[in-house]
Every structure is written in structure tokens, then in C-alpha cells.
Short mmCIF file of C-alpha atoms and ligand atoms in Angstrom, two decimals:
data_model
loop_
_atom_site.label_atom_id
_atom_site.label_comp_id
_atom_site.label_asym_id
_atom_site.label_seq_id
_atom_site.Cartn_x
_atom_site.Cartn_y
_atom_site.Cartn_z
CA UNK A 273 10.54 4.86 -57.50
CA UNK A 274 8.47 1.72 -58.23
CA UNK A 275 5.11 3.53 -58.22
CA UNK A 276 5.23 5.38 -61.52
CA UNK A 277 7.70 3.20 -63.42
CA UNK A 278 6.65 2.16 -66.90
CA UNK A 279 8.28 -0.77 -68.69
CA UNK A 280 9.61 -0.38 -72.22
CA UNK A 281 7.51 -3.34 -73.33
CA UNK A 282 4.37 -1.37 -72.32
CA UNK A 283 5.21 1.76 -74.35
CA UNK A 284 2.75 0.94 -77.14
CA UNK A 285 -0.04 1.66 -74.65
CA UNK A 286 1.41 5.07 -73.76
CA UNK A 287 1.92 6.85 -77.10
CA UNK A 288 1.42 10.59 -76.62
CA UNK A 289 1.74 10.31 -72.85
CA UNK A 290 4.41 11.23 -70.33
CA UNK A 291 6.14 8.23 -68.67
CA UNK A 292 9.16 7.48 -66.51
CA UNK A 293 11.46 4.63 -67.48
CA UNK A 294 14.15 3.07 -65.27
CA UNK A 295 17.07 1.19 -66.71
CA UNK A 296 20.64 1.10 -67.90
CA UNK A 297 22.47 2.88 -70.72
CA UNK A 298 22.89 0.31 -73.47
CA UNK A 299 24.42 2.68 -76.01
CA UNK A 300 24.77 6.42 -76.25
CA UNK A 301 25.87 8.94 -78.83
CA UNK A 302 25.78 12.69 -78.91
CA UNK A 303 25.95 15.35 -81.57
CA UNK A 304 26.42 18.22 -79.14
CA UNK A 305 22.85 19.54 -79.12
CA UNK A 306 21.08 16.21 -79.05
CA UNK A 307 21.91 12.93 -77.35
CA UNK A 308 20.55 9.53 -78.26
CA UNK A 309 20.53 7.15 -75.32
CA UNK A 310 19.41 3.59 -75.92
CA UNK A 311 17.93 2.52 -72.62
CA UNK A 312 17.69 -1.12 -71.57
CA UNK A 313 15.27 -2.02 -68.78
CA UNK A 314 15.08 -5.81 -68.92
CA UNK A 315 11.82 -5.74 -70.86
CA UNK A 316 13.25 -4.19 -74.04
CA UNK A 317 15.23 -1.34 -75.60
CA UNK A 318 14.08 2.25 -76.16
CA UNK A 319 15.81 5.17 -77.78
CA UNK A 320 15.61 8.27 -75.58
CA UNK A 321 16.13 11.55 -77.39
CA UNK A 322 17.64 14.19 -75.13
CA UNK A 323 17.53 17.66 -76.69
CA UNK A 324 19.27 20.70 -75.26
CA UNK A 325 16.68 23.18 -74.03
CA UNK A 326 14.00 20.52 -73.53
CA UNK A 327 15.62 19.19 -70.35
CA UNK A 328 17.33 21.13 -67.51
CA UNK A 329 20.88 22.11 -68.56
CA UNK A 330 22.60 20.45 -65.60
CA UNK A 331 20.79 17.18 -66.37
CA UNK A 332 21.77 17.45 -70.03
CA UNK A 333 25.42 17.80 -69.01
CA UNK A 334 25.27 14.88 -66.60
CA UNK A 335 23.72 12.60 -69.22
CA UNK A 336 26.34 13.56 -71.77
CA UNK A 337 29.06 12.01 -69.63
CA UNK A 338 27.25 8.81 -68.70
CA UNK A 339 29.15 5.63 -69.51
CA UNK A 340 27.68 2.39 -70.90
CA UNK A 341 25.62 0.52 -68.23
CA UNK A 342 25.08 3.56 -66.01
CA UNK A 343 21.70 3.30 -64.31
CA UNK A 344 19.09 6.05 -64.42
CA UNK A 345 15.44 7.00 -64.52
CA UNK A 346 14.30 9.12 -67.41
CA UNK A 347 11.00 10.92 -67.95
CA UNK A 348 9.56 12.04 -71.23
CA UNK A 349 6.91 11.90 -73.91
CA UNK A 350 6.31 8.62 -75.76
CA UNK A 351 6.06 8.90 -79.52
CA UNK A 352 5.75 6.30 -82.23
CA UNK A 353 8.89 6.06 -84.34
CA UNK A 354 8.88 3.06 -86.66
CA UNK A 355 12.59 3.47 -87.47
CA UNK A 356 13.57 3.30 -83.81
CA UNK A 357 14.31 0.08 -81.92
CA UNK A 358 11.01 -1.23 -80.51
CA UNK A 359 8.98 1.23 -82.61
CA UNK A 360 8.71 3.94 -79.91
CA UNK A 361 10.95 6.75 -78.66
CA UNK A 362 11.06 8.83 -75.53
CA UNK A 363 11.48 12.61 -75.94
CA UNK A 364 13.18 13.27 -72.61
CA UNK A 365 12.07 16.08 -70.32
CA UNK A 366 13.96 15.05 -67.19
CA UNK A 367 16.26 12.36 -65.81
CA UNK A 368 17.93 11.21 -62.66
CA UNK A 369 21.21 9.34 -62.62
CA UNK A 370 21.15 6.47 -60.12
CA UNK A 371 24.67 5.16 -60.62
CA UNK A 372 27.18 6.52 -63.09
CA UNK A 373 29.43 3.85 -64.57
CA UNK A 374 32.81 4.31 -66.16
CA UNK A 375 34.91 1.79 -68.07
CA UNK A 376 32.31 -0.96 -68.43
CA UNK A 377 34.53 -3.84 -69.55
CA UNK A 378 32.30 -5.16 -72.35
CA UNK A 379 32.27 -2.58 -75.13
CA UNK A 380 30.87 -2.89 -78.65
CA UNK A 381 34.43 -3.72 -79.73
CA UNK A 382 35.98 -7.11 -80.23
CA UNK A 383 35.94 -9.64 -77.39
CA UNK A 384 36.81 -13.33 -77.57
CA UNK A 385 34.53 -16.10 -76.29
CA UNK A 386 36.82 -16.70 -73.32
CA UNK A 387 36.68 -13.05 -72.26
CA UNK A 388 32.88 -13.01 -72.52
CA UNK A 389 32.50 -16.23 -70.52
CA UNK A 390 34.77 -14.81 -67.81
CA UNK A 391 32.49 -11.76 -67.77
CA UNK A 392 29.26 -13.75 -67.95
CA UNK A 393 27.99 -11.91 -64.82
CA UNK A 394 27.91 -8.79 -67.01
CA UNK A 395 27.54 -10.34 -70.44
CA UNK A 396 24.07 -11.61 -69.46
CA UNK A 397 22.96 -8.00 -70.13
CA UNK A 398 23.90 -8.21 -73.82
CA UNK A 399 21.14 -8.34 -76.43
CA UNK A 400 22.11 -11.83 -77.58
CA UNK A 401 22.09 -13.30 -74.09
CA UNK A 402 18.85 -11.48 -73.31
CA UNK A 403 17.12 -12.88 -76.41
CA UNK A 404 18.34 -16.40 -75.66
CA UNK A 405 17.26 -16.08 -72.02
CA UNK A 406 13.76 -14.98 -73.06
CA UNK A 407 13.44 -17.93 -75.45
CA UNK A 408 14.75 -20.38 -72.83
CA UNK A 409 12.07 -19.05 -70.48
CA UNK A 410 9.34 -19.73 -73.07
CA UNK A 411 10.72 -23.22 -73.79
CA UNK A 412 10.57 -24.13 -70.10
CA UNK A 413 7.10 -22.67 -69.67
CA UNK A 414 5.87 -24.53 -72.77
CA UNK A 415 7.34 -27.79 -71.44
CA UNK A 416 5.53 -27.48 -68.11
CA UNK A 417 2.25 -26.39 -69.70
CA UNK A 418 2.30 -29.21 -72.23
CA UNK A 419 2.60 -31.90 -69.58
CA UNK A 420 0.33 -30.20 -67.05
CA UNK A 421 -2.38 -29.76 -69.71
CA UNK A 422 -2.12 -33.36 -70.90
CA UNK A 423 -2.74 -35.24 -67.68
CA UNK A 424 0.85 -35.69 -66.50
CA UNK A 425 1.72 -35.42 -62.81
CA UNK A 426 4.98 -33.70 -61.87
CA UNK A 427 7.17 -35.94 -59.72
CA UNK A 428 10.44 -34.56 -58.35
CA UNK A 429 13.13 -37.21 -58.53
CA UNK A 430 16.26 -37.07 -56.34
CA UNK A 431 19.52 -35.41 -57.32
CA UNK A 432 21.68 -37.61 -55.06
CA UNK A 433 21.64 -41.16 -56.43
CA UNK A 434 22.99 -44.47 -55.20
CA UNK A 435 23.47 -46.07 -58.63
CA UNK A 436 23.91 -45.26 -62.32
CA UNK A 437 20.91 -44.54 -64.52
CA UNK A 438 23.05 -44.24 -67.66
CA UNK A 439 26.65 -45.24 -68.41
CA UNK A 440 28.74 -45.54 -65.22
CA UNK A 441 31.73 -43.67 -66.70
CA UNK A 442 29.86 -40.38 -66.62
CA UNK A 443 28.95 -40.38 -62.90
CA UNK A 444 29.97 -37.49 -60.66
CA UNK A 445 30.85 -38.80 -57.19
CA UNK A 446 29.75 -37.07 -54.02
CA UNK A 447 31.17 -37.85 -50.57
CA UNK A 448 28.02 -38.48 -48.58
CA UNK A 449 29.02 -38.68 -44.91
CA UNK A 450 31.81 -41.12 -45.74
CA UNK A 451 29.98 -43.19 -48.33
CA UNK A 452 29.74 -42.50 -52.05
CA UNK A 453 26.67 -41.17 -53.84
CA UNK A 454 26.37 -39.75 -57.37
CA UNK A 455 24.78 -36.69 -58.92
CA UNK A 456 21.78 -37.68 -61.03
CA UNK A 457 22.29 -38.49 -64.71
CA UNK A 458 18.57 -39.06 -65.23
CA UNK A 459 15.40 -39.17 -63.16
CA UNK A 460 14.10 -42.02 -65.28
CA UNK A 461 14.47 -44.99 -62.93
CA UNK A 462 12.65 -43.24 -60.09
CA UNK A 463 10.13 -41.90 -62.57
CA UNK A 464 9.30 -45.45 -63.64
CA UNK A 465 8.24 -46.14 -60.02
CA UNK A 466 6.04 -43.04 -60.13
CA UNK A 467 4.49 -44.03 -63.49
CA UNK A 468 3.13 -47.16 -61.80
CA UNK A 469 1.57 -44.90 -59.16
CA UNK A 470 0.22 -42.02 -61.33
CA UNK A 471 0.13 -43.39 -64.89
CA UNK A 472 1.61 -40.37 -66.68
CA UNK A 473 4.40 -38.46 -64.94
CA UNK A 474 7.29 -36.12 -65.66
CA UNK A 475 10.31 -34.78 -63.87
CA UNK A 476 12.29 -31.68 -64.73
CA UNK A 477 15.57 -30.68 -63.20
CA UNK A 478 19.32 -30.25 -63.39
CA UNK A 479 21.19 -33.28 -64.70
CA UNK A 480 24.88 -34.07 -64.38
CA UNK A 481 27.21 -35.99 -66.67
CA UNK A 482 30.98 -36.29 -66.18
CA UNK A 483 31.37 -36.83 -69.91
CA UNK A 484 34.86 -36.15 -71.17
CA UNK A 485 33.44 -34.36 -74.20
CA UNK A 486 34.41 -30.83 -75.10
CA UNK A 487 31.96 -30.64 -78.01
CA UNK A 488 29.45 -27.89 -78.74
CA UNK A 489 26.70 -30.30 -77.63
CA UNK A 490 27.99 -31.18 -74.17
CA UNK A 491 27.67 -29.56 -70.78
CA UNK A 492 28.45 -31.28 -67.48
CA UNK A 493 25.34 -29.70 -65.91
CA UNK A 494 22.23 -29.32 -68.06
CA UNK A 495 18.46 -29.29 -67.66
CA UNK A 496 16.44 -32.28 -68.77
CA UNK A 497 12.69 -32.89 -68.79
CA UNK A 498 11.60 -36.53 -68.75
CA UNK A 499 8.07 -37.86 -69.23
CA UNK A 500 7.27 -41.49 -68.39
CA UNK A 501 4.02 -43.21 -69.38
CA UNK A 502 2.45 -46.52 -68.36
CA UNK A 503 0.78 -48.55 -71.13
CA UNK A 504 2.57 -47.03 -74.11
CA UNK A 505 4.41 -48.52 -77.07
CA UNK A 506 7.09 -47.12 -79.39
CA UNK A 507 4.69 -45.54 -81.95
CA UNK A 508 2.82 -43.94 -79.03
CA UNK A 509 6.07 -42.47 -77.67
CA UNK A 510 7.07 -41.04 -81.06
CA UNK A 511 3.68 -39.40 -81.39
CA UNK A 512 3.96 -37.89 -77.91
CA UNK A 513 7.48 -36.61 -78.65
CA UNK A 514 6.55 -34.98 -81.98
CA UNK A 515 3.46 -33.29 -80.52
CA UNK A 516 5.52 -32.11 -77.57
CA UNK A 517 8.35 -30.61 -79.65
CA UNK A 518 5.93 -29.03 -82.16
CA UNK A 519 4.14 -27.42 -79.25
CA UNK A 520 7.38 -25.93 -77.88
CA UNK A 521 8.27 -24.55 -81.32
CA UNK A 522 4.87 -22.96 -81.86
CA UNK A 523 4.95 -21.32 -78.41
CA UNK A 524 8.38 -19.81 -79.14
CA UNK A 525 7.14 -18.54 -82.52
CA UNK A 526 4.12 -17.05 -80.80
CA UNK A 527 5.96 -15.38 -77.90
CA UNK A 528 9.47 -14.67 -79.17
CA UNK A 529 9.41 -13.56 -82.85
CA UNK A 530 11.33 -10.31 -82.14
CA UNK A 531 14.02 -12.22 -80.24
CA UNK A 532 14.29 -14.86 -82.99
CA UNK A 533 14.67 -12.05 -85.53
CA UNK A 534 17.40 -10.32 -83.52
CA UNK A 535 19.27 -13.62 -83.25
CA UNK A 536 18.91 -14.27 -86.98
CA UNK A 537 17.16 -17.57 -86.31
CA UNK A 538 15.57 -19.56 -89.14
CA UNK A 539 11.95 -18.53 -88.53
CA UNK A 540 10.59 -20.00 -91.80
CA UNK A 541 12.29 -23.29 -90.95
CA UNK A 542 10.69 -23.32 -87.50
CA UNK A 543 7.25 -22.58 -88.95
CA UNK A 544 7.58 -25.85 -90.83
CA UNK A 545 8.02 -27.91 -87.63
CA UNK A 546 4.72 -29.77 -87.42
CA UNK A 547 3.90 -33.49 -87.06
CA UNK A 548 4.60 -35.94 -88.54
CA UNK A 549 8.40 -35.90 -88.22
CA UNK A 550 10.58 -38.21 -90.31
CA UNK A 551 11.06 -41.79 -89.13
CA UNK A 552 14.12 -43.91 -89.89
CA UNK A 553 15.31 -47.12 -88.31
CA UNK A 554 18.93 -47.20 -87.21
CA UNK A 555 19.57 -49.75 -89.98
CA UNK A 556 18.13 -47.36 -92.59
CA UNK A 557 20.25 -44.54 -91.15
CA UNK A 558 23.37 -46.71 -91.52
CA UNK A 559 22.43 -47.49 -95.14
CA UNK A 560 22.15 -43.76 -95.83
CA UNK A 561 25.51 -43.04 -94.19
CA UNK A 562 27.29 -45.75 -96.18
CA UNK A 563 25.52 -44.99 -99.43
CA UNK A 564 25.90 -42.84 -102.51
CA UNK A 565 23.51 -40.19 -101.15
CA UNK A 566 25.96 -39.27 -98.37
CA UNK A 567 28.96 -39.16 -100.72
CA UNK A 568 27.13 -36.67 -102.94
CA UNK A 569 25.76 -34.76 -99.98
CA UNK A 570 29.19 -34.29 -98.38
CA UNK A 571 30.68 -33.09 -101.68
CA UNK A 572 27.87 -30.55 -102.08
CA UNK A 573 28.39 -29.39 -98.50
CA UNK A 574 32.06 -28.77 -99.20
CA UNK A 575 31.28 -26.68 -102.29
CA UNK A 576 28.72 -24.66 -100.36
CA UNK A 577 31.09 -24.08 -97.43
CA UNK A 578 33.88 -22.92 -99.75
CA UNK A 579 31.48 -20.42 -101.34
CA UNK A 580 30.41 -19.11 -97.93
CA UNK A 581 34.05 -18.80 -96.93
CA UNK A 582 34.82 -16.72 -99.99
CA UNK A 583 31.89 -14.34 -99.37
CA UNK A 584 32.86 -13.84 -95.72
CA UNK A 585 36.53 -13.24 -96.52
CA UNK A 586 35.57 -10.64 -99.09
CA UNK A 587 33.39 -8.78 -96.59
CA UNK A 588 36.14 -8.91 -93.93
CA UNK A 589 38.62 -7.32 -96.37
CA UNK A 590 36.06 -4.60 -97.16
CA UNK A 591 35.49 -3.81 -93.49
CA UNK A 592 39.21 -3.89 -92.65
CA UNK A 593 39.81 -1.30 -95.36
CA UNK A 594 37.02 0.89 -93.98
CA UNK A 595 38.41 0.60 -90.44
CA UNK A 596 41.84 1.72 -91.60
CA UNK A 597 40.38 4.96 -92.96
CA UNK A 598 38.73 8.01 -91.36
CA UNK A 599 35.22 7.06 -90.23
CA UNK A 600 32.76 8.10 -87.50
CA UNK A 601 33.09 6.35 -84.13
CA UNK A 602 29.60 4.80 -84.27
CA UNK A 603 30.40 3.34 -87.71
CA UNK A 604 33.72 2.04 -86.40
CA UNK A 605 31.93 0.30 -83.51
CA UNK A 606 29.29 -1.13 -85.84
CA UNK A 607 31.99 -2.47 -88.16
CA UNK A 608 33.88 -3.92 -85.18
CA UNK A 609 30.77 -5.82 -84.08
CA UNK A 610 30.23 -7.14 -87.61
CA UNK A 611 33.86 -8.21 -87.81
CA UNK A 612 33.55 -10.20 -84.57
CA UNK A 613 30.54 -12.05 -85.95
CA UNK A 614 32.18 -12.65 -89.33
CA UNK A 615 35.43 -13.94 -87.84
CA UNK A 616 33.56 -16.33 -85.58
CA UNK A 617 31.50 -17.57 -88.57
CA UNK A 618 34.69 -17.98 -90.54
CA UNK A 619 36.31 -20.03 -87.75
CA UNK A 620 33.30 -22.30 -87.74
CA UNK A 621 33.29 -22.71 -91.51
CA UNK A 622 37.01 -23.50 -91.52
CA UNK A 623 36.46 -26.23 -88.92
CA UNK A 624 33.62 -27.65 -91.01
CA UNK A 625 35.77 -27.61 -94.15
CA UNK A 626 38.57 -29.35 -92.28
CA UNK A 627 36.21 -31.96 -90.82
CA UNK A 628 34.28 -32.67 -94.03
CA UNK A 629 36.59 -35.39 -95.46
CA UNK A 630 37.05 -37.00 -92.01
CA UNK A 631 33.31 -37.14 -91.42
CA UNK A 632 32.65 -38.42 -94.95
CA UNK A 633 35.13 -41.26 -94.30
CA UNK A 634 33.62 -42.09 -90.89
CA UNK A 635 30.18 -42.29 -92.53
CA UNK A 636 31.34 -44.42 -95.46
CA UNK A 637 33.05 -46.88 -93.12
CA UNK A 638 30.30 -46.98 -90.49
CA UNK A 639 29.86 -50.46 -89.00
CA UNK A 640 26.40 -51.70 -88.00
CA UNK A 641 26.42 -52.12 -84.22
CA UNK A 642 28.11 -48.90 -83.14
CA UNK A 643 26.22 -45.96 -81.67
CA UNK A 644 25.82 -43.09 -84.13
CA UNK A 645 28.58 -40.53 -83.58
CA UNK A 646 28.11 -36.78 -83.43
CA UNK A 647 29.20 -36.35 -87.05
CA UNK A 648 26.88 -39.15 -88.25
CA UNK A 649 23.96 -37.45 -86.51
CA UNK A 650 24.95 -34.15 -88.08
CA UNK A 651 24.90 -35.68 -91.57
CA UNK A 652 21.49 -37.33 -91.12
CA UNK A 653 20.01 -34.24 -89.50
CA UNK A 654 21.44 -31.84 -92.12
CA UNK A 655 19.68 -33.88 -94.81
CA UNK A 656 16.28 -33.12 -93.26
CA UNK A 657 14.19 -29.99 -92.83
CA UNK A 658 12.17 -31.41 -89.92
CA UNK A 659 13.25 -33.48 -86.91
CA UNK A 660 14.11 -37.12 -87.59
CA UNK A 661 13.39 -40.09 -85.34
CA UNK A 662 16.04 -42.78 -85.52
CA UNK A 663 14.65 -45.97 -83.93
CA UNK A 664 15.72 -49.55 -83.13
CA UNK A 665 19.40 -49.16 -82.27
CA UNK A 666 21.61 -52.20 -81.67
CA UNK A 667 21.16 -53.57 -78.17
CA UNK A 668 24.92 -53.50 -77.51
CA UNK A 669 25.14 -49.75 -78.12
CA UNK A 670 22.39 -48.77 -75.68
CA UNK A 671 21.45 -48.63 -71.98
CA UNK A 672 20.48 -51.72 -69.93
CA UNK A 673 16.89 -50.64 -69.35
CA UNK A 674 15.79 -50.49 -73.01
CA UNK A 675 13.31 -53.14 -74.14
CA UNK A 676 14.71 -55.80 -76.45
CA UNK A 677 12.64 -55.98 -79.63
CA UNK A 678 10.91 -59.37 -79.56
CA UNK A 679 10.90 -59.61 -83.39
CA UNK A 680 14.60 -58.84 -83.73
CA UNK A 681 16.58 -59.40 -80.53
CA UNK A 682 19.62 -57.57 -81.92
CA UNK A 683 17.86 -54.21 -81.49
CA UNK A 684 15.98 -52.33 -78.78
CA UNK A 685 12.72 -50.38 -78.93
CA UNK A 686 14.28 -46.97 -78.56
CA UNK A 687 14.56 -43.69 -80.42
CA UNK A 688 16.63 -40.56 -80.66
CA UNK A 689 15.09 -37.41 -82.07
CA UNK A 690 17.56 -35.45 -84.20
CA UNK A 691 16.79 -31.77 -84.68
CA UNK A 692 17.08 -30.75 -88.35
CA UNK A 693 19.77 -28.83 -90.22
CA UNK A 694 22.71 -30.35 -88.39
CA UNK A 695 21.76 -29.76 -84.78
CA UNK A 696 21.60 -33.43 -83.88
CA UNK A 697 20.09 -35.27 -80.91
CA UNK A 698 17.75 -33.34 -78.64
CA UNK A 699 15.77 -36.32 -77.28
CA UNK A 700 16.69 -39.86 -76.25
CA UNK A 701 13.99 -42.32 -75.20
CA UNK A 702 12.75 -45.89 -75.21
CA UNK A 703 10.21 -48.45 -74.23
CA UNK A 704 11.55 -50.04 -71.00
CA UNK A 705 12.34 -53.71 -70.53
CA UNK A 706 9.31 -54.89 -68.53
CA UNK A 707 10.23 -58.57 -68.24
CA UNK A 708 12.00 -59.27 -64.93
CA UNK A 709 14.35 -61.99 -66.17
CA UNK A 710 15.32 -60.20 -69.37
CA UNK A 711 16.13 -57.06 -67.38
CA UNK A 712 18.18 -59.03 -64.84
CA UNK A 713 20.14 -60.59 -67.69
CA UNK A 714 20.93 -57.14 -69.12
CA UNK A 715 22.05 -55.87 -65.70
CA UNK A 716 24.41 -58.85 -65.44
CA UNK A 717 25.67 -58.51 -69.03
CA UNK A 718 26.50 -54.84 -68.47
CA UNK A 719 28.43 -55.71 -65.29
CA UNK A 720 26.11 -53.65 -63.07
CA UNK A 721 25.56 -54.65 -59.41
CA UNK A 722 22.23 -56.49 -59.00
CA UNK A 723 21.78 -55.24 -55.43
CA UNK A 724 21.70 -51.62 -56.62
CA UNK A 725 18.66 -52.38 -58.76
CA UNK A 726 16.54 -54.52 -56.37
CA UNK A 727 13.86 -51.86 -56.16
CA UNK A 728 13.91 -51.24 -59.91
CA UNK A 729 13.49 -54.97 -60.56
CA UNK A 730 10.54 -55.01 -58.13
CA UNK A 731 8.58 -52.93 -60.63
CA UNK A 732 8.81 -55.98 -62.93
CA UNK A 733 7.51 -58.27 -60.16
CA UNK A 734 4.41 -56.37 -59.10
CA UNK A 735 2.05 -55.49 -61.91
CA UNK A 736 4.63 -54.97 -64.65
CA UNK A 737 3.20 -53.16 -67.68
CA UNK A 738 4.57 -51.93 -71.01
CA UNK A 739 5.86 -48.43 -70.37
CA UNK A 740 8.34 -45.92 -71.69
CA UNK A 741 9.46 -42.35 -71.86
CA UNK A 742 12.12 -39.97 -73.02
CA UNK A 743 14.36 -37.10 -72.01
CA UNK A 744 14.69 -33.75 -73.77
CA UNK A 745 17.72 -31.53 -73.13
CA UNK A 746 16.69 -27.89 -72.67
CA UNK A 747 19.99 -26.33 -73.79
CA UNK A 748 20.22 -28.37 -76.98
CA UNK A 749 16.61 -27.46 -77.78
CA UNK A 750 17.28 -23.75 -77.21
CA UNK A 751 20.46 -23.97 -79.35
CA UNK A 752 18.46 -25.47 -82.20
CA UNK A 753 15.63 -22.91 -81.96
CA UNK A 754 17.92 -19.90 -81.70
CA UNK A 755 20.52 -21.11 -84.19
CA UNK A 756 23.29 -20.89 -81.57
CA UNK A 757 26.11 -23.17 -82.57
CA UNK A 758 27.34 -23.90 -79.00
CA UNK A 759 25.04 -24.89 -76.17
CA UNK A 760 27.16 -23.04 -73.61
CA UNK A 761 25.35 -19.88 -74.79
CA UNK A 762 21.97 -21.43 -73.94
CA UNK A 763 22.30 -21.69 -70.15
CA UNK A 764 22.98 -18.58 -68.03
CA UNK A 765 26.04 -19.99 -66.21
CA UNK A 766 27.48 -22.91 -68.19
CA UNK A 767 29.51 -25.76 -66.71
CA UNK A 768 31.83 -27.41 -69.20
CA UNK A 769 34.32 -30.22 -68.89
CA UNK A 770 37.38 -28.04 -69.37
CA UNK A 771 36.16 -24.92 -67.64
CA UNK A 772 33.77 -23.47 -65.10
CA UNK A 773 34.03 -19.69 -65.18
CA UNK A 774 31.75 -18.09 -62.63
O1 4AD B 6 19.83 -39.65 -74.37
P1 4AD B 6 19.95 -39.41 -72.90
O2 4AD B 6 21.20 -39.80 -72.25
O3 4AD B 6 18.69 -40.14 -72.27
C1 4AD B 6 18.43 -40.31 -70.95
O4 4AD B 6 19.04 -39.81 -70.03
C2 4AD B 6 17.20 -41.11 -70.69
N1 4AD B 6 17.29 -41.67 -69.34
C3 4AD B 6 15.97 -40.23 -70.87
C4 4AD B 6 14.71 -40.98 -70.63
O5 4AD B 6 14.39 -41.86 -71.41
N2 4AD B 6 13.95 -40.63 -69.62
O6 4AD B 6 19.70 -37.86 -72.60
C5 4AD B 6 18.52 -37.23 -73.02
C6 4AD B 6 18.80 -35.86 -73.60
C7 4AD B 6 19.67 -35.87 -74.85
O7 4AD B 6 18.95 -36.16 -76.01
C8 4AD B 6 20.21 -34.45 -74.84
O8 4AD B 6 19.25 -33.54 -75.35
C9 4AD B 6 20.38 -34.18 -73.37
O9 4AD B 6 19.53 -35.05 -72.67
N3 4AD B 6 21.79 -34.40 -72.97
C10 4AD B 6 22.70 -33.43 -72.81
N4 4AD B 6 22.62 -32.10 -72.96
C11 4AD B 6 23.72 -31.37 -72.72
N5 4AD B 6 24.90 -31.89 -72.32
C12 4AD B 6 25.04 -33.22 -72.15
N6 4AD B 6 26.20 -33.72 -71.73
C13 4AD B 6 23.90 -34.06 -72.40
N7 4AD B 6 23.67 -35.39 -72.33
C14 4AD B 6 22.39 -35.57 -72.68
MG1 MG B 7 21.14 -40.08 -75.97
#
């Protein structure tokens, strides 16, 4: 079977030739004499035209009764057809059913998020999940290539940890032969050791946070890439981060345009993502949040949301009327799919409308010293068309390892990168405290156990140098690039605080 199999993605090289495709029925419709089977083979979609008389009669009959997601091989002539999905069609001359499926549970009709997550083992085959998966693949490949091509050495840091690398409240405990270890929250502390050995390093792996957050930005298991560099300062880190993110975006634009189009992603917006990104200090961000600009901005947002709501409601009424009448099955299914999308958009808009006054109030009353909240990040990031660096946060709001700014000891030399148009933080990073006594003081102030950090403090005893790094969350990055509103759609098998499905 594997010998003469052609992939759908290769069809452009086979126009006018006979090929055999292997795959699954994605959609099928029949008009009696001719059947249209949209085949899915993992590399793409292809419409196969099955005409009575051009294929053995018994095969024609078998195909007519195939359910969605049946598997088969199908042979035929490749012809260019610009109106067809993928631009090519197969005029079938023969086929072999491998496994006939009936009652595939995910139909083109309406399914809630919960149903689809419960059926994730099957839902991964959907076009949306496929497009996101392809883009995630490119993002990860671009990440590795960027660091490998720029003199970084990959260092694998452990997953089982003896102490916290970020806030202690979000540690997952593991019973380790009677003693307690934790799942890693960050590879950073071990990576700092490696930076003193190799200069420029990165780690990339699964990361765990027992955060009691059910937001669209939080998973309990996510993938994070972390570079760490010896002899670097804050401007150097920002430059590295903006080159890195621009590189990921341009790779996705280069490799995944069709997928971005299918997902309805903001391609023009992504084409604009080039250095330099915007730079704000935390103090400037707070001034914006408390100022007139935000008041006006939030009011405009509300007007815009209300307009969008009206348009969507009008379209829903139109479709509901159509559905109540006599229409063809394929049209009914198409409408049903549009209704699902519209209702989910409407839910989101309603939440935004409800939250708008609350978020405006939180912003207006923001007190210098607190960490920026999710809604504050959303406001700042919605105001910008490119990513924004927010730097120099208050020391009290941030992790023990961040370097105190020597010119203003109230702040640290850190940054968050906020993705534009409301997506919020995708990177957190900092210069590290490299003075032994200052670091020890921070460990004490935060109530952490000194003995857990002996080895980490040693780095400040033996050839301490200015150094720093950052962490980028893969799922948040994919959500931003694809325009997915919830990051649970951006990892194949999501783990969330309130639910783990399969
Ligand atoms: O800002 P964070 O917590 O930074 C660190 O862990 C540093 N130690 C990184 C470093 O300097 N080496 O996390 C970094 C990024 C966030 O910006 C976000 O993209 C992602 O990791 N992230 C999450 N993604 C999904 N779900 C969660 N619960 C996440 N928590 C952080
Ligand atoms: Mg952070």
C-alpha cells in the first residue's frame, strides 16, 4: 500500500497523471450519478469526483454508503480545478474501502466546547485543529532553528525539582520515594548554571504550574522555551526577544499561509511584526492605565463591541429563518457550522461587554506596586499593533531572582512582552541578580529556604557575571498567531485547572 501512495500536498506535481491517494472521508455528498468525496490524508484535503460509469459499479455503490471518517484508498486522474479545495481534484477510476465508519460522533452540526474536548481524540482530525497543529509545528521548529543558528547550546533541564523557581503557591508536588519533589515551573535556575559553562544556552520542555486560574491564558501543563545568556544587559535581552519573535512570525507566514487563511487569522497584522517593538516602562504603563487615553479607549471599545453584537445577532436571525424553511442538506450543515461560530463569537462579545466597565474601573484605580493584571495587559496590548515590552516592574511584585535596578531600587531589570491586539503576555524575562548578598537578601525577604538555593548562590561566588534570559510560552504564542481566543485549542491534549479530559 505504501509504495504507490501519493500525498495530497504533492498533487500539484501530478496534474494530468494517475495517482492513488489514501485517507479518510472528510465530507461527502451525492447527486445520484456523481459523488463528491472530500478526502483528508493528513497532508491536505482533495475533492474526489466519483462518476457512475467511470468506476466499477460495485465500487460506486460501496462509496455511496461510506460514512464520515471511513478510510479508503482511491485512484484517479489529477486535474487542476481552481474552485476546488487545494486547487486540484481527483477524477476517480477505482477505490478500495479500508474501514467503513458509521455514526462518527463529530458531525458538521452543532457541538459545544465540552463535547469537543471530550472527543479530542477524534476532534484532532478537524480542519481547525489540523491548521493549529501545523502552525504549532512551525513555531517549535522556528524556535529550535533560531537558537541553534545563533550560537546557543541546548541544555535539557530536569522536570523533577527540589525547590521553587517561581512562586511557591503554584508548585505541583510529587511523592518521590517518600520525600517531596515538584514538577518544574521553569528551567531557568539550572539554565543559569549552564550559561556559565556554555555562554548562550536554551532549554525547551513541558512546564507545570498549579495556578488556580481558569482563564483563557492558563494551562497547568504548557511548553516553554527559555534562553539564558552570559554577559547581557536589559537592552540586549529586548533585542534578542524581538528578533526571536519576529523570526517565528515570519517562518509561520512563510510556511503556513493557507492554514492562517483557513483559521481567519490576521495575516496583514502579522506581516507588520518586525523590530523594533514598542517599549514602555511599568510606570509609563500605569500612567496610561490611569489616564484619559484609557477612559476614551474603553468607551470606544464598548461602542465597537455593541456594533459587532448587533451585526452578529442580525445574521443569526437570518440563518435561523433559513434553517426553519425547506433547504438542501448541505446548505443546512453549512448554516449549522456558521451558527456555531457566530454563537461562540457572540458569547465572547457578551463577556467583553460585561467586563468592560469592571476593567475600566480596575485600570483607573490601578495602584503603582501591583503586578499588572490580565485585564490591564489586555488594555495595553489592544492599544498596540505590534508587541509591547513592559520593563522595570516593582521589585515587590516580581520573582526573587530578578536584578534590582541600581539606579532605582524600587524596580527590577525585567520585562514582559505583550502580544498585540489584546493577546497579552507571551514572554517573561529579566536580568538576574548577580550579587551574592543582594540575592541572599531577596531569598530571605521572600521567605524561601536558603539551603535550597546553596548551589544557585554558588554561581554568584565563582565568576559571577551579568546575565539574563526569558521564557516564551508556546501555546500563548500559537493562540496569538492563529487568533484563537483560548489557549486550550493550541495544545493537542490540554490540561486545565478544572478539567483534564483525555
Ligand atoms: O513569566 P513566566 O512565569 O517566566 C518564567 O518562568 C521565567 N523563569 C522565564 C525565564 O526568565 N527563563 O513564564 C514565561 C512564559 C509566560 O510569558 C507565558 O507565555 C508562559 O510562560 N506561561 C504560561 N502559559 C500557559 N499557561 C500558564 N499557566 C503559563 N504560565 C506562564
Ligand atoms: Mg510572567
